[in-house]
Amino acid sequence: MIGRLDADGRRFLATTADGDEETLALLGDGEPVGRRVHARSFEFGDRVTAGDAGTGG
């Protein structure tokens, strides 16, 4: 997913965690444009999720 940071508008690239069916459904069947998601940076890369559970690790 390509996103935009609210704070300064910079773009980022993030992937979903294994088993994140909610985010995959949003991207495959839903309307992701304009939807607020949660993203977090890790040593191994950025993760994104549409759920309220956070991005895990």
Short mmCIF file of N, CA and C in Angstrom, two decimals:
data_model
loop_
_atom_site.label_atom_id
_atom_site.label_comp_id
_atom_site.label_asym_id
_atom_site.label_seq_id
_atom_site.Cartn_x
_atom_site.Cartn_y
_atom_site.Cartn_z
N MET A 1 0.84 -1.15 0.00
CA MET A 1 0.00 0.00 0.00
C MET A 1 0.90 1.23 0.00
N ILE A 2 0.54 2.19 -0.80
CA ILE A 2 1.21 3.48 -0.77
C ILE A 2 0.34 4.43 0.03
N GLY A 3 0.93 5.07 1.01
CA GLY A 3 0.19 5.97 1.89
C GLY A 3 0.80 7.34 1.93
N ARG A 4 0.11 8.23 2.62
CA ARG A 4 0.57 9.61 2.80
C ARG A 4 0.47 9.94 4.28
N LEU A 5 1.55 10.44 4.84
CA LEU A 5 1.56 10.81 6.25
C LEU A 5 0.74 12.08 6.47
N ASP A 6 -0.12 12.06 7.48
CA ASP A 6 -0.93 13.24 7.80
C ASP A 6 -0.06 14.43 8.19
N ALA A 7 1.03 14.16 8.90
CA ALA A 7 1.85 15.24 9.47
C ALA A 7 2.49 16.13 8.40
N ASP A 8 3.05 15.52 7.36
CA ASP A 8 3.78 16.34 6.39
C ASP A 8 3.56 15.95 4.93
N GLY A 9 2.68 15.00 4.67
CA GLY A 9 2.34 14.64 3.31
C GLY A 9 3.32 13.71 2.61
N ARG A 10 4.40 13.30 3.29
CA ARG A 10 5.35 12.38 2.66
C ARG A 10 4.66 11.05 2.39
N ARG A 11 5.11 10.38 1.33
CA ARG A 11 4.56 9.08 0.93
C ARG A 11 5.39 7.95 1.53
N PHE A 12 4.75 6.78 1.71
CA PHE A 12 5.45 5.60 2.19
C PHE A 12 4.85 4.37 1.55
N LEU A 13 5.60 3.28 1.55
CA LEU A 13 5.16 1.99 1.05
C LEU A 13 5.14 1.02 2.21
N ALA A 14 4.03 0.31 2.38
CA ALA A 14 3.91 -0.66 3.47
C ALA A 14 3.17 -1.90 2.97
N THR A 15 3.43 -3.02 3.62
CA THR A 15 2.77 -4.28 3.28
C THR A 15 1.93 -4.74 4.46
N THR A 16 1.04 -5.69 4.21
CA THR A 16 0.23 -6.25 5.29
C THR A 16 0.98 -7.37 5.98
N ALA A 17 0.61 -7.64 7.20
CA ALA A 17 1.15 -8.78 7.93
C ALA A 17 0.48 -10.06 7.43
N ASP A 18 1.15 -11.19 7.53
CA ASP A 18 0.55 -12.46 7.16
C ASP A 18 -0.75 -12.67 7.93
N GLY A 19 -1.80 -13.08 7.24
CA GLY A 19 -3.07 -13.37 7.89
C GLY A 19 -3.99 -12.17 8.10
N ASP A 20 -3.62 -10.99 7.63
CA ASP A 20 -4.46 -9.80 7.81
C ASP A 20 -5.55 -9.78 6.73
N GLU A 21 -6.57 -10.57 6.97
CA GLU A 21 -7.66 -10.73 5.99
C GLU A 21 -8.49 -9.46 5.81
N GLU A 22 -8.65 -8.68 6.87
CA GLU A 22 -9.47 -7.46 6.79
C GLU A 22 -8.87 -6.46 5.80
N THR A 23 -7.57 -6.25 5.89
CA THR A 23 -6.92 -5.30 4.98
C THR A 23 -6.89 -5.84 3.57
N LEU A 24 -6.63 -7.13 3.40
CA LEU A 24 -6.64 -7.73 2.07
C LEU A 24 -8.02 -7.63 1.41
N ALA A 25 -9.08 -7.81 2.20
CA ALA A 25 -10.43 -7.67 1.66
C ALA A 25 -10.71 -6.23 1.24
N LEU A 26 -10.25 -5.27 2.03
CA LEU A 26 -10.43 -3.86 1.68
C LEU A 26 -9.74 -3.56 0.36
N LEU A 27 -8.53 -4.06 0.19
CA LEU A 27 -7.78 -3.79 -1.04
C LEU A 27 -8.34 -4.55 -2.24
N GLY A 28 -8.89 -5.74 -2.01
CA GLY A 28 -9.39 -6.57 -3.10
C GLY A 28 -10.82 -6.29 -3.50
N ASP A 29 -11.69 -6.04 -2.53
CA ASP A 29 -13.11 -5.89 -2.80
C ASP A 29 -13.69 -4.57 -2.37
N GLY A 30 -13.00 -3.88 -1.49
CA GLY A 30 -13.54 -2.64 -0.92
C GLY A 30 -13.09 -1.42 -1.69
N GLU A 31 -13.24 -0.27 -1.07
CA GLU A 31 -12.83 1.01 -1.64
C GLU A 31 -11.77 1.61 -0.73
N PRO A 32 -10.49 1.35 -1.02
CA PRO A 32 -9.43 1.79 -0.11
C PRO A 32 -9.06 3.26 -0.23
N VAL A 33 -9.40 3.92 -1.34
CA VAL A 33 -8.98 5.31 -1.53
C VAL A 33 -9.63 6.20 -0.48
N GLY A 34 -8.80 6.93 0.24
CA GLY A 34 -9.28 7.85 1.27
C GLY A 34 -9.53 7.20 2.62
N ARG A 35 -9.38 5.89 2.71
CA ARG A 35 -9.61 5.18 3.97
C ARG A 35 -8.41 5.35 4.89
N ARG A 36 -8.64 5.67 6.14
CA ARG A 36 -7.56 5.81 7.12
C ARG A 36 -7.14 4.41 7.58
N VAL A 37 -5.84 4.18 7.58
CA VAL A 37 -5.28 2.91 8.03
C VAL A 37 -4.19 3.20 9.06
N HIS A 38 -3.73 2.14 9.71
CA HIS A 38 -2.66 2.25 10.70
C HIS A 38 -1.38 1.70 10.07
N ALA A 39 -0.30 2.44 10.16
CA ALA A 39 0.99 1.97 9.65
C ALA A 39 2.05 2.11 10.73
N ARG A 40 3.00 1.19 10.68
CA ARG A 40 4.08 1.20 11.67
C ARG A 40 5.36 0.72 11.00
N SER A 41 6.47 1.32 11.37
CA SER A 41 7.76 0.96 10.81
C SER A 41 8.48 -0.02 11.72
N PHE A 42 9.05 -1.06 11.11
CA PHE A 42 9.84 -2.05 11.81
C PHE A 42 11.19 -2.17 11.11
N GLU A 43 12.15 -2.87 11.73
CA GLU A 43 13.46 -3.09 11.10
C GLU A 43 13.32 -3.78 9.75
N PHE A 44 12.33 -4.68 9.63
CA PHE A 44 12.14 -5.47 8.41
C PHE A 44 11.24 -4.79 7.38
N GLY A 45 10.72 -3.63 7.69
CA GLY A 45 9.87 -2.90 6.75
C GLY A 45 8.64 -2.33 7.42
N ASP A 46 7.85 -1.60 6.66
CA ASP A 46 6.62 -0.98 7.16
C ASP A 46 5.45 -1.94 7.02
N ARG A 47 4.56 -1.93 8.01
CA ARG A 47 3.35 -2.76 7.99
C ARG A 47 2.13 -1.85 8.07
N VAL A 48 1.06 -2.28 7.42
CA VAL A 48 -0.17 -1.51 7.40
C VAL A 48 -1.33 -2.42 7.72
N THR A 49 -2.36 -1.89 8.40
CA THR A 49 -3.58 -2.62 8.67
C THR A 49 -4.76 -1.66 8.67
N ALA A 50 -5.90 -2.15 8.26
CA ALA A 50 -7.12 -1.35 8.28
C ALA A 50 -7.88 -1.57 9.58
N GLY A 51 -7.51 -2.58 10.34
CA GLY A 51 -8.20 -2.91 11.58
C GLY A 51 -7.77 -2.04 12.75
N ASP A 52 -8.49 -2.17 13.83
CA ASP A 52 -8.20 -1.41 15.04
C ASP A 52 -7.17 -2.10 15.92
N ALA A 53 -6.74 -3.30 15.56
CA ALA A 53 -5.84 -4.07 16.41
C ALA A 53 -4.39 -3.61 16.31
N GLY A 54 -4.10 -2.67 15.45
CA GLY A 54 -2.72 -2.23 15.27
C GLY A 54 -2.01 -3.05 14.22
N THR A 55 -0.70 -2.92 14.16
CA THR A 55 0.04 -3.57 13.09
C THR A 55 0.83 -4.77 13.55
N GLY A 56 0.84 -5.05 14.83
CA GLY A 56 1.57 -6.21 15.30
C GLY A 56 3.03 -6.17 14.93
N GLY A 57 3.61 -7.31 14.62
CA GLY A 57 5.01 -7.33 14.28
C GLY A 57 5.33 -8.59 13.65
#
